[in-house]
Short mmCIF file of C-alpha atoms in Angstrom, two decimals:
data_model
loop_
_atom_site.label_atom_id
_atom_site.label_comp_id
_atom_site.label_asym_id
_atom_site.label_seq_id
_atom_site.Cartn_x
_atom_site.Cartn_y
_atom_site.Cartn_z
CA UNK A 303 -6.23 49.38 -3.07
CA UNK A 304 -3.51 47.83 -2.16
CA UNK A 305 -3.98 44.87 1.01
CA UNK A 306 -2.11 45.86 3.37
CA UNK A 307 -2.99 43.96 6.09
CA UNK A 308 -6.28 42.53 7.27
CA UNK A 309 -7.90 45.90 9.14
CA UNK A 310 -8.22 47.38 5.78
CA UNK A 311 -10.76 44.84 4.68
CA UNK A 312 -13.23 46.37 7.45
CA UNK A 313 -12.50 50.25 6.99
CA UNK A 314 -16.23 50.97 6.70
CA UNK A 315 -14.68 54.78 7.18
CA UNK A 316 -11.93 56.13 8.97
CA UNK A 317 -11.74 58.68 11.20
CA UNK A 318 -8.60 60.30 11.24
CA UNK A 319 -8.49 63.41 14.23
CA UNK A 320 -7.53 66.20 14.52
CA UNK A 321 -8.69 67.08 10.95
CA UNK A 322 -12.37 64.90 10.77
CA UNK A 323 -11.25 63.14 7.10
CA UNK A 324 -13.85 60.27 6.23
CA UNK A 325 -12.55 57.45 3.72
CA UNK A 326 -15.36 56.13 1.57
CA UNK A 327 -14.96 52.75 -0.01
CA UNK A 328 -13.16 54.48 -3.02
CA UNK A 329 -12.42 57.48 -1.04
CA UNK A 330 -11.29 60.22 0.27
CA UNK A 331 -13.20 63.18 1.51
CA UNK A 332 -11.90 66.06 3.88
CA UNK A 333 -13.36 69.70 4.77
CA UNK A 334 -10.15 71.01 3.74
CA UNK A 335 -7.50 70.73 0.57
CA UNK A 336 -4.28 69.36 3.50
CA UNK A 337 -4.85 66.15 5.19
CA UNK A 338 -3.83 67.33 8.80
CA UNK A 339 -2.44 64.53 10.67
CA UNK A 340 -1.64 65.97 14.15
CA UNK A 341 1.47 67.51 13.84
CA UNK A 342 2.35 66.19 9.42
CA UNK A 343 1.16 68.00 6.82
CA UNK A 344 0.79 67.78 2.90
CA UNK A 345 -0.69 68.97 0.03
CA UNK A 346 -2.08 65.78 -1.83
CA UNK A 347 -0.77 65.89 -4.61
CA UNK A 348 0.11 63.35 -7.78
CA UNK A 349 0.70 60.65 -5.10
CA UNK A 350 0.56 62.22 -1.03
CA UNK A 351 1.75 59.91 2.01
CA UNK A 352 0.69 60.42 5.22
CA UNK A 353 2.53 58.81 9.08
CA UNK A 354 1.81 59.29 12.24
CA UNK A 355 2.68 56.94 14.78
CA UNK A 356 1.49 56.54 18.82
CA UNK A 357 -1.45 58.47 18.26
CA UNK A 358 -5.38 58.35 18.50
CA UNK A 359 -7.35 57.00 15.57
CA UNK A 360 -10.78 55.95 14.57
CA UNK A 361 -11.98 52.69 12.38
CA UNK A 362 -16.15 51.91 12.03
CA UNK A 363 -15.98 53.85 14.55
CA UNK A 364 -13.65 52.36 17.24
CA UNK A 365 -10.33 54.45 19.04
CA UNK A 366 -7.44 52.87 19.27
CA UNK A 367 -3.59 53.81 19.94
CA UNK A 368 -1.24 52.79 17.05
CA UNK A 369 0.19 53.68 13.90
CA UNK A 370 -1.38 54.65 10.73
CA UNK A 371 -0.57 55.49 6.52
CA UNK A 372 -2.84 56.87 4.30
CA UNK A 373 -1.93 56.86 0.63
CA UNK A 374 -4.42 58.51 -1.76
CA UNK A 375 -3.73 60.21 -5.07
CA UNK A 376 -4.50 63.52 -6.64
CA UNK A 377 -8.47 62.96 -7.44
CA UNK A 378 -9.01 61.57 -3.31
CA UNK A 379 -9.01 58.27 -4.36
CA UNK A 380 -7.86 55.87 -1.41
CA UNK A 381 -5.00 53.77 -2.80
CA UNK A 382 -3.65 52.45 0.53
CA UNK A 383 -4.32 52.94 3.88
CA UNK A 384 -2.65 50.42 6.58
CA UNK A 385 -2.69 51.04 10.46
CA UNK A 386 -0.56 49.14 13.20
CA UNK A 387 -4.02 47.53 14.71
CA UNK A 388 -4.55 44.15 14.01
CA UNK A 389 -8.43 44.28 14.39
CA UNK A 390 -11.15 46.46 14.46
CA UNK A 391 -14.73 45.83 15.34
CA UNK A 392 -18.23 46.28 13.17
CA UNK A 393 -20.58 48.50 14.57
CA UNK A 394 -22.82 51.83 14.02
CA UNK A 395 -20.93 54.73 14.07
CA UNK A 396 -22.15 57.91 15.84
CA UNK A 397 -21.02 61.41 16.24
CA UNK A 398 -22.10 64.45 18.81
CA UNK A 399 -20.87 67.73 18.91
CA UNK A 400 -20.57 69.32 21.51
CA UNK A 401 -20.95 73.04 22.59
CA UNK A 402 -17.33 75.71 23.12
CA UNK A 403 -15.73 75.30 26.34
CA UNK A 404 -13.72 77.41 28.04
CA UNK A 405 -10.43 75.59 29.18
CA UNK A 406 -6.63 76.16 29.62
CA UNK A 407 -3.25 74.91 28.02
CA UNK A 408 -3.10 71.03 29.05
CA UNK A 409 -6.50 70.25 29.64
CA UNK A 410 -6.91 65.61 28.97
CA UNK A 411 -10.70 65.26 29.51
CA UNK A 412 -11.92 61.45 29.02
CA UNK A 413 -16.01 60.16 28.01
CA UNK A 414 -18.41 58.54 29.75
CA UNK A 415 -21.28 57.21 28.26
CA UNK A 416 -25.00 56.11 29.70
CA UNK A 417 -28.38 55.24 28.15
CA UNK A 418 -27.26 52.20 25.71
CA UNK A 419 -25.69 48.80 27.63
CA UNK A 420 -22.25 49.12 28.42
CA UNK A 421 -21.27 45.50 27.04
CA UNK A 422 -22.34 47.17 24.12
CA UNK A 423 -20.35 49.87 23.50
CA UNK A 424 -16.70 49.27 22.13
CA UNK A 425 -14.89 52.04 21.67
CA UNK A 426 -15.23 56.33 22.58
CA UNK A 427 -13.24 59.01 21.38
CA UNK A 428 -13.27 62.34 22.11
CA UNK A 429 -11.16 64.83 19.64
CA UNK A 430 -9.24 66.67 21.02
CA UNK A 431 -8.70 65.00 24.33
CA UNK A 432 -6.23 67.47 25.31
CA UNK A 433 -6.25 71.13 24.73
CA UNK A 434 -2.53 72.46 24.25
CA UNK A 435 -3.92 76.37 24.81
CA UNK A 436 -5.77 78.04 26.52
CA UNK A 437 -9.35 79.30 25.43
CA UNK A 438 -12.10 78.22 23.71
CA UNK A 439 -12.61 74.58 22.50
CA UNK A 440 -15.13 72.51 21.16
CA UNK A 441 -15.30 68.97 22.09
CA UNK A 442 -16.43 66.28 19.79
CA UNK A 443 -17.48 62.69 20.40
CA UNK A 444 -16.94 59.83 18.55
CA UNK A 445 -17.65 56.41 19.95
CA UNK A 446 -19.14 52.77 17.91
CA UNK A 447 -21.65 50.21 19.33
CA UNK A 448 -22.29 46.59 18.40
CA UNK A 449 -25.74 46.82 19.13
CA UNK A 450 -28.55 46.91 16.39
CA UNK A 451 -29.02 51.50 16.48
CA UNK A 452 -31.45 52.62 14.43
CA UNK A 453 -32.64 56.20 14.08
CA UNK A 454 -32.85 58.19 17.11
CA UNK A 455 -31.21 56.95 20.45
CA UNK A 456 -31.25 58.25 23.72
CA UNK A 457 -27.12 58.39 25.05
CA UNK A 458 -26.06 60.40 27.72
CA UNK A 459 -22.26 62.07 27.16
CA UNK A 460 -20.37 62.94 29.64
CA UNK A 461 -17.61 64.85 29.94
CA UNK A 462 -14.68 65.22 33.12
CA UNK A 463 -11.26 66.07 32.72
CA UNK A 464 -7.99 65.29 34.77
CA UNK A 465 -9.46 66.39 38.09
CA UNK A 466 -12.95 64.13 37.02
CA UNK A 467 -14.76 67.09 37.31
CA UNK A 468 -17.28 66.60 35.11
CA UNK A 469 -16.70 69.51 32.78
CA UNK A 470 -19.94 69.40 30.30
CA UNK A 471 -22.93 66.58 30.03
CA UNK A 472 -25.10 66.04 26.90
CA UNK A 473 -28.43 65.02 27.11
CA UNK A 474 -29.72 64.80 23.68
CA UNK A 475 -30.12 61.97 20.85
CA UNK A 476 -27.60 60.46 19.37
CA UNK A 477 -27.28 60.36 15.04
CA UNK A 478 -26.95 56.47 14.16
CA UNK A 479 -24.89 57.53 10.71
CA UNK A 480 -24.87 53.85 8.67
CA UNK A 481 -23.10 55.05 5.74
CA UNK A 482 -22.95 57.99 3.36
CA UNK A 483 -25.69 57.12 1.15
CA UNK A 484 -28.53 57.39 3.78
CA UNK A 485 -27.35 60.92 4.75
CA UNK A 486 -26.71 62.65 0.94
CA UNK A 487 -30.28 62.17 -1.03
CA UNK A 488 -31.51 63.18 -3.77
CA UNK A 489 -34.93 65.71 -5.03
CA UNK A 490 -36.09 66.05 -8.31
CA UNK A 491 -39.91 66.99 -8.87
CA UNK A 492 -42.32 65.42 -9.98
CA UNK A 493 -42.40 66.20 -14.74
CA UNK A 494 -39.18 65.49 -14.57
CA UNK A 495 -40.51 62.14 -13.95
CA UNK A 496 -44.05 61.44 -14.93
CA UNK A 497 -44.45 60.92 -18.68
CA UNK A 498 -40.63 59.40 -19.08
CA UNK A 499 -41.35 55.70 -20.24
CA UNK A 500 -41.17 52.86 -18.67
CA UNK A 501 -38.18 52.10 -20.02
CA UNK A 502 -35.81 54.94 -19.44
CA UNK A 503 -37.38 55.34 -15.75
CA UNK A 504 -36.05 51.81 -14.79
CA UNK A 505 -33.03 53.82 -16.94
CA UNK A 506 -32.84 56.59 -14.25
CA UNK A 507 -33.45 54.54 -10.98
CA UNK A 508 -30.67 52.48 -11.84
CA UNK A 509 -28.16 55.25 -12.58
CA UNK A 510 -29.80 56.86 -9.29
CA UNK A 511 -28.13 53.22 -7.83
CA UNK A 512 -25.53 53.04 -9.46
CA UNK A 513 -24.35 57.09 -8.65
CA UNK A 514 -24.95 55.81 -3.91
CA UNK A 515 -28.02 57.50 -4.33
CA UNK A 516 -30.21 56.02 -0.76
CA UNK A 517 -32.86 58.68 -0.40
CA UNK A 518 -35.30 60.27 -3.24
CA UNK A 519 -37.88 62.92 -2.48
CA UNK A 520 -40.23 63.25 -4.69
CA UNK A 521 -44.02 65.25 -5.17
CA UNK A 522 -46.35 62.26 -4.29
CA UNK A 523 -48.67 65.07 -6.31
CA UNK A 524 -52.29 65.38 -5.10
CA UNK A 525 -52.76 67.62 -8.56
CA UNK A 526 -52.15 64.43 -10.16
CA UNK A 527 -54.17 61.33 -8.03
CA UNK A 528 -57.04 63.27 -7.76
CA UNK A 529 -57.24 65.12 -11.05
CA UNK A 530 -60.79 65.51 -11.97
CA UNK A 531 -62.68 65.24 -8.96
CA UNK A 532 -62.67 64.41 -5.09
CA UNK A 533 -63.91 61.71 -5.31
CA UNK A 534 -61.75 59.62 -8.64
CA UNK A 535 -58.00 58.37 -7.26
CA UNK A 536 -55.81 57.53 -10.65
CA UNK A 537 -52.55 56.03 -9.04
CA UNK A 538 -51.04 54.86 -12.02
CA UNK A 539 -48.12 57.61 -11.96
CA UNK A 540 -46.90 58.01 -9.19
CA UNK A 541 -46.69 53.47 -8.86
CA UNK A 542 -45.10 53.52 -11.77
CA UNK A 543 -42.66 55.35 -9.85
CA UNK A 544 -42.34 54.22 -6.11
CA UNK A 545 -42.14 51.19 -8.33
CA UNK A 546 -38.77 51.32 -10.06
CA UNK A 547 -37.85 53.33 -7.02
CA UNK A 548 -38.51 50.26 -5.11
CA UNK A 549 -37.22 47.76 -7.67
CA UNK A 550 -33.32 49.54 -7.01
CA UNK A 551 -33.84 49.55 -3.52
CA UNK A 552 -34.17 53.76 -3.32
CA UNK A 553 -35.68 54.26 0.02
CA UNK A 554 -38.59 57.55 -0.64
CA UNK A 555 -39.01 61.01 0.37
CA UNK A 556 -42.96 61.82 -0.56
CA UNK A 557 -44.12 65.25 -0.51
CA UNK A 558 -47.90 65.32 -0.93
CA UNK A 559 -48.30 68.78 -2.53
CA UNK A 560 -49.47 69.62 -5.14
CA UNK A 561 -53.18 71.45 -4.87
CA UNK A 562 -56.01 70.13 -8.31
CA UNK A 563 -57.88 72.80 -9.81
CA UNK A 564 -61.08 71.43 -8.60
CA UNK A 565 -59.85 72.59 -5.21
CA UNK A 566 -58.00 75.91 -6.36
CA UNK A 567 -61.40 76.87 -7.53
CA UNK A 568 -63.10 76.51 -4.55
CA UNK A 569 -61.15 78.65 -2.08
CA UNK A 570 -57.83 76.86 -1.66
CA UNK A 571 -57.22 75.02 1.54
CA UNK A 572 -58.83 78.00 3.49
CA UNK A 573 -61.86 76.11 2.95
CA UNK A 574 -62.57 73.14 5.84
CA UNK A 575 -63.80 70.95 2.88
CA UNK A 576 -60.60 70.79 0.95
CA UNK A 577 -58.82 70.42 3.93
CA UNK A 578 -60.02 67.38 4.48
CA UNK A 579 -60.43 66.20 1.33
CA UNK A 580 -55.64 66.38 1.51
CA UNK A 581 -56.73 64.46 4.60
CA UNK A 582 -58.15 61.84 3.14
CA UNK A 583 -56.00 62.00 0.12
CA UNK A 584 -53.08 62.00 2.79
CA UNK A 585 -54.73 58.99 4.50
CA UNK A 586 -54.80 57.11 1.23
CA UNK A 587 -51.27 57.75 -0.26
CA UNK A 588 -49.55 55.87 3.70
CA UNK A 589 -52.46 53.42 2.96
CA UNK A 590 -51.25 52.87 -0.31
CA UNK A 591 -47.55 52.78 0.22
CA UNK A 592 -46.73 52.19 3.19
CA UNK A 593 -46.31 48.64 2.45
CA UNK A 594 -43.99 49.50 -0.26
CA UNK A 595 -41.66 51.70 2.09
CA UNK A 596 -42.41 54.38 1.65
CA UNK A 597 -42.50 55.56 5.60
CA UNK A 598 -41.59 59.56 5.60
CA UNK A 599 -44.36 62.48 4.40
CA UNK A 600 -43.44 65.53 3.67
CA UNK A 601 -46.16 67.57 4.01
CA UNK A 602 -46.42 70.33 1.46
CA UNK A 603 -43.36 72.24 -1.35
CA UNK A 604 -42.46 75.72 0.21
CA UNK A 605 -45.86 76.58 1.54
CA UNK A 606 -43.93 80.08 2.12
CA UNK A 607 -44.40 80.64 -0.91
CA UNK A 608 -47.10 82.54 -3.04
CA UNK A 609 -45.90 80.15 -5.89
CA UNK A 610 -46.86 76.98 -3.76
CA UNK A 611 -49.34 78.26 -2.32
CA UNK A 612 -51.83 79.92 -4.77
CA UNK A 613 -53.69 82.36 -1.64
CA UNK A 614 -50.79 83.60 -0.81
CA UNK A 615 -48.78 81.96 1.89
CA UNK A 616 -50.32 82.11 5.70
CA UNK A 617 -49.00 80.36 8.68
CA UNK A 618 -52.31 79.75 9.93
CA UNK A 619 -53.64 78.19 7.27
CA UNK A 620 -51.00 76.01 6.38
CA UNK A 621 -50.95 74.79 10.49
CA UNK A 622 -54.76 73.71 10.12
CA UNK A 623 -53.52 71.22 7.34
CA UNK A 624 -50.37 70.11 8.93
CA UNK A 625 -52.85 69.22 11.66
CA UNK A 626 -54.80 67.31 9.37
CA UNK A 627 -52.81 65.91 7.18
CA UNK A 628 -50.36 64.35 10.70
CA UNK A 629 -53.91 63.29 12.41
CA UNK A 630 -54.51 61.44 9.07
CA UNK A 631 -51.41 60.14 8.68
CA UNK A 632 -50.55 58.87 11.71
CA UNK A 633 -54.21 57.41 12.47
CA UNK A 634 -52.87 55.37 9.65
CA UNK A 635 -49.36 54.26 10.18
CA UNK A 636 -48.37 56.00 13.95
CA UNK A 637 -44.89 54.32 13.20
CA UNK A 638 -44.07 57.29 10.56
CA UNK A 639 -42.41 60.68 10.09
CA UNK A 640 -44.37 64.24 8.58
CA UNK A 641 -41.81 66.92 8.21
CA UNK A 642 -43.66 69.85 7.77
CA UNK A 643 -42.62 72.60 6.06
CA UNK A 644 -40.25 71.96 3.11
CA UNK A 645 -39.43 75.57 3.23
CA UNK A 646 -38.05 78.41 1.93
CA UNK A 647 -35.94 80.97 3.20
CA UNK A 648 -37.01 83.60 1.48
CA UNK A 649 -34.91 85.70 2.04
CA UNK A 650 -37.05 88.88 3.75
CA UNK A 651 -36.23 89.59 7.36
CA UNK A 652 -40.20 89.40 8.29
CA UNK A 653 -43.71 88.78 6.22
CA UNK A 654 -44.47 92.47 6.57
CA UNK A 655 -41.60 92.79 3.32
CA UNK A 656 -43.89 90.86 0.92
CA UNK A 657 -46.28 88.69 3.12
CA UNK A 658 -48.78 88.49 -0.63
CA UNK A 659 -45.92 86.67 -1.85
CA UNK A 660 -43.53 85.01 0.47
CA UNK A 661 -42.95 84.81 5.09
CA UNK A 662 -39.59 84.36 6.07
CA UNK A 663 -38.55 80.84 7.02
CA UNK A 664 -38.24 81.78 10.40
CA UNK A 665 -41.48 83.99 11.07
CA UNK A 666 -42.86 81.74 8.90
CA UNK A 667 -41.82 78.74 11.25
CA UNK A 668 -42.73 80.81 14.35
CA UNK A 669 -46.59 81.75 13.57
CA UNK A 670 -46.70 77.92 13.04
CA UNK A 671 -46.28 77.05 16.40
CA UNK A 672 -48.17 80.48 17.69
CA UNK A 673 -50.99 78.52 16.23
CA UNK A 674 -50.58 74.57 17.20
CA UNK A 675 -48.12 73.27 15.14
CA UNK A 676 -45.79 72.22 17.88
CA UNK A 677 -47.16 68.23 18.56
CA UNK A 678 -48.31 68.30 14.57
CA UNK A 679 -45.29 67.35 13.27
CA UNK A 680 -41.76 64.60 13.40
CA UNK A 681 -38.87 66.93 11.46
CA UNK A 682 -38.69 70.62 9.84
CA UNK A 683 -37.99 70.36 6.37
CA UNK A 684 -36.10 73.46 4.55
CA UNK A 685 -34.51 74.01 1.90
CA UNK A 686 -30.94 76.35 3.03
CA UNK A 687 -29.88 77.61 -0.79
CA UNK A 688 -27.24 79.68 -0.70
CA UNK A 689 -26.40 80.83 -3.84
CA UNK A 690 -24.11 82.12 -5.49
CA UNK A 691 -22.72 82.24 -2.03
CA UNK A 692 -21.00 78.75 -0.27
CA UNK A 693 -23.09 77.68 2.44
CA UNK A 694 -20.55 78.67 5.34
CA UNK A 695 -21.24 82.76 3.76
CA UNK A 696 -21.94 84.47 7.01
CA UNK A 697 -24.27 86.00 4.89
CA UNK A 698 -27.61 86.70 7.51
CA UNK A 699 -29.80 85.73 4.06
CA UNK A 700 -28.52 82.20 3.43
CA UNK A 701 -30.44 79.66 4.40
CA UNK A 702 -27.35 77.97 6.07
CA UNK A 703 -26.69 80.99 8.61
CA UNK A 704 -30.51 81.06 9.12
CA UNK A 705 -31.41 77.43 10.29
CA UNK A 706 -28.47 78.13 13.06
CA UNK A 707 -27.04 81.68 13.18
CA UNK A 708 -28.95 84.11 13.12
CA UNK A 709 -30.75 86.16 15.81
CA UNK A 710 -33.67 84.08 15.62
CA UNK A 711 -32.25 80.84 14.22
CA UNK A 712 -34.51 78.02 13.17
CA UNK A 713 -32.95 76.07 15.93
CA UNK A 714 -32.94 78.34 18.21
CA UNK A 715 -37.51 78.97 17.71
CA UNK A 716 -37.46 75.65 17.81
CA UNK A 717 -35.48 74.72 20.35
CA UNK A 718 -38.08 77.70 22.62
CA UNK A 719 -41.39 75.96 22.00
CA UNK A 720 -39.76 72.71 23.43
CA UNK A 721 -38.83 71.17 20.06
CA UNK A 722 -34.75 70.36 20.59
CA UNK A 723 -35.32 66.80 19.56
CA UNK A 724 -36.65 67.38 16.67
CA UNK A 725 -34.48 67.33 13.26
CA UNK A 726 -34.28 69.73 10.63
CA UNK A 727 -34.28 67.87 6.61
CA UNK A 728 -32.41 69.50 4.26
CA UNK A 729 -35.69 68.23 1.75
CA UNK A 730 -33.92 70.53 -0.51
CA UNK A 731 -30.09 72.82 -1.66
CA UNK A 732 -28.78 72.71 -4.81
CA UNK A 733 -26.76 75.77 -6.86
CA UNK A 734 -27.67 76.34 -10.64
CA UNK A 735 -24.66 76.67 -13.27
CA UNK A 736 -25.63 79.29 -16.01
CA UNK A 737 -23.22 82.11 -15.36
CA UNK A 738 -22.84 84.43 -15.77
CA UNK A 739 -26.79 85.21 -14.38
CA UNK A 740 -26.40 82.54 -11.61
CA UNK A 741 -22.69 83.86 -10.74
CA UNK A 742 -22.05 79.82 -10.03
CA UNK A 743 -19.56 77.61 -11.92
CA UNK A 744 -19.64 74.19 -13.09
CA UNK A 745 -16.84 73.68 -10.07
CA UNK A 746 -18.01 76.18 -7.59
CA UNK A 747 -21.48 74.31 -7.69
CA UNK A 748 -19.54 70.52 -7.08
CA UNK A 749 -17.29 73.22 -4.26
CA UNK A 750 -20.97 74.17 -2.64
CA UNK A 751 -21.97 70.28 -2.81
CA UNK A 752 -18.96 69.16 -0.74
CA UNK A 753 -19.15 71.92 1.37
CA UNK A 754 -23.46 71.56 2.22
CA UNK A 755 -22.46 67.66 3.05
CA UNK A 756 -19.77 68.75 5.46
CA UNK A 757 -21.95 70.94 6.96
CA UNK A 758 -24.52 69.44 7.58
CA UNK A 759 -22.56 66.22 9.02
CA UNK A 760 -21.56 68.19 11.68
CA UNK A 761 -25.37 69.72 13.19
CA UNK A 762 -26.78 66.14 15.50
CA UNK A 763 -29.55 67.63 14.63
CA UNK A 764 -29.47 67.55 11.13
CA UNK A 765 -31.40 64.93 9.42
CA UNK A 766 -30.39 63.79 5.55
CA UNK A 767 -30.02 66.55 2.76
CA UNK A 768 -32.04 65.91 -0.16
CA UNK A 769 -29.87 67.22 -3.59
CA UNK A 770 -31.88 69.17 -6.18
CA UNK A 771 -31.01 67.68 -8.75
CA UNK A 772 -29.68 65.03 -11.04
CA UNK A 773 -30.30 66.14 -15.10
CA UNK A 774 -30.69 69.55 -16.27
CA UNK A 775 -33.93 70.29 -16.80
CA UNK A 776 -33.17 72.31 -20.48
CA UNK A 777 -30.58 75.09 -21.71
CA UNK A 778 -32.69 78.49 -21.50
CA UNK A 779 -29.69 80.39 -20.76
CA UNK A 780 -31.26 82.75 -18.47
CA UNK A 781 -33.73 80.33 -16.56
CA UNK A 782 -31.46 78.83 -13.68
CA UNK A 783 -34.29 76.84 -13.02
CA UNK A 784 -32.25 74.56 -15.63
CA UNK A 785 -29.86 74.21 -14.58
CA UNK A 786 -29.80 72.75 -11.40
CA UNK A 787 -28.40 69.42 -11.83
CA UNK A 788 -25.14 67.33 -12.23
CA UNK A 789 -25.42 66.02 -15.38
CA UNK A 790 -26.61 68.30 -17.60
CA UNK A 791 -29.70 68.09 -20.34
CA UNK A 792 -27.14 66.10 -22.63
CA UNK A 793 -26.07 64.25 -20.05
CA UNK A 794 -23.00 65.08 -19.41
CA UNK A 795 -21.26 64.98 -16.36
CA UNK A 796 -21.04 68.54 -14.54
CA UNK A 797 -18.52 68.30 -11.74
CA UNK A 798 -20.61 67.70 -8.68
CA UNK A 799 -21.67 64.17 -10.49
CA UNK A 800 -18.25 63.20 -9.44
CA UNK A 801 -18.11 65.15 -5.85
CA UNK A 802 -21.12 62.89 -5.21
CA UNK A 803 -20.21 59.49 -6.09
CA UNK A 804 -17.07 60.67 -4.41
CA UNK A 805 -18.78 61.39 -0.53
CA UNK A 806 -21.19 58.13 -1.10
CA UNK A 807 -18.19 56.45 -2.27
CA UNK A 808 -20.03 54.70 -6.02
CA UNK A 809 -18.52 53.71 -9.05
CA UNK A 810 -19.54 54.92 -10.94
CA UNK A 811 -17.52 57.25 -12.52
CA UNK A 812 -17.37 55.07 -15.42
CA UNK A 813 -20.90 54.34 -15.71
CA UNK A 814 -22.54 56.66 -18.69
CA UNK A 815 -25.96 57.98 -17.15
CA UNK A 816 -29.02 57.03 -19.37
CA UNK A 817 -30.21 58.98 -22.47
CA UNK A 818 -33.71 59.89 -21.12
#
């Protein structure tokens, strides 16, 4: 990248409005095929150059007036960044998306923030600052702080119009966006890891690190650790996974799931004794691995499907399990994050459709609350699969619509139960590429990844998004489960690999994946 002026060396992210464009270390991500800069629009050709003067720009979250220039190649690589601004202050970058308001043309807005020290606020911006047309407008806040902000911060935002009247206030938790890698993770099942030789496992985590993966969700399987009986523990296979991730600086989300045979043959988790055994296992896992940096724990994988809950999905039984595990985990590490569910969309509209096989995520969550789940989780896990449709599709069975658009939706159910401040972690999302069975090409898989990342980034209530998965499991053309990877079973990178790399700003494009 050309070094045009001192600003370039400090630009960590570049938000250019009205279209939000994020420039990572050496990549451009945009939610359209065009780059729109106020009144200037240009297609991305072999080299596209866009200039604009006297407009608001945001560098590392700090809003400034100035002249900006962006030059990008056809593959999105940033060739040049320049700005007339001569200083950039580093800081945490925070966004809010506000509700839509009705407004006349020409209305100008200003921003006031409270809840953090005024001296810590180093810049702020509203988009749009002035509304050119009457009708509805969605205002989005950007501001930066040089305070050490971690996790959820309660920041009050007040939007005033040109007459100083407060037109809207937001009192919510601000999402601190530190970098793309912490918003986008990877998810793989235990069987893709547990049988790998030590070197292959280490090479796999090295591949993850090269790709910019900073979060990894894996199954900390009860059935593996306590395979024999409730009194014996074998942590060896889990130890290898945790150690490998630690060596490469990858943060772990552990999914406590899969009942051992001795549980399944003695009533499953309908038995109070078996629930107590799971709670004990959960506490032992936290005690063993919180010193290794595991602070986030998901309680089961897709318990609203019979596939993963052998006795048939039952929100009352699951809630009993959740309560016991939550209490056990918090007794060992009160600072831990306990995530409920890992729910599948389960396209049924209510449990009467197929109660022995699945219960829709919305019905399941509602019944969890009815059975007292409210104070026994810190976030909801959800798997908003939508294939063959894009995440933005309005189809009501799409998991993305179930989160925030259908009536009811997961967010409205959480809000109605006093949990609006809790997040939804997207602990799995992906798409299989075994055309024509899956109806998703490799190119479409890449577009789905980019769109999912963009959508999740626009939701203040969304936690990290975990892509499922890294490598294809096999090559059976009739089995979609074989085809979810960013790379093929023969180690060929799919277009989605490059999309993931561009989002994280990784330089892994020329690195061959490990052979295993």
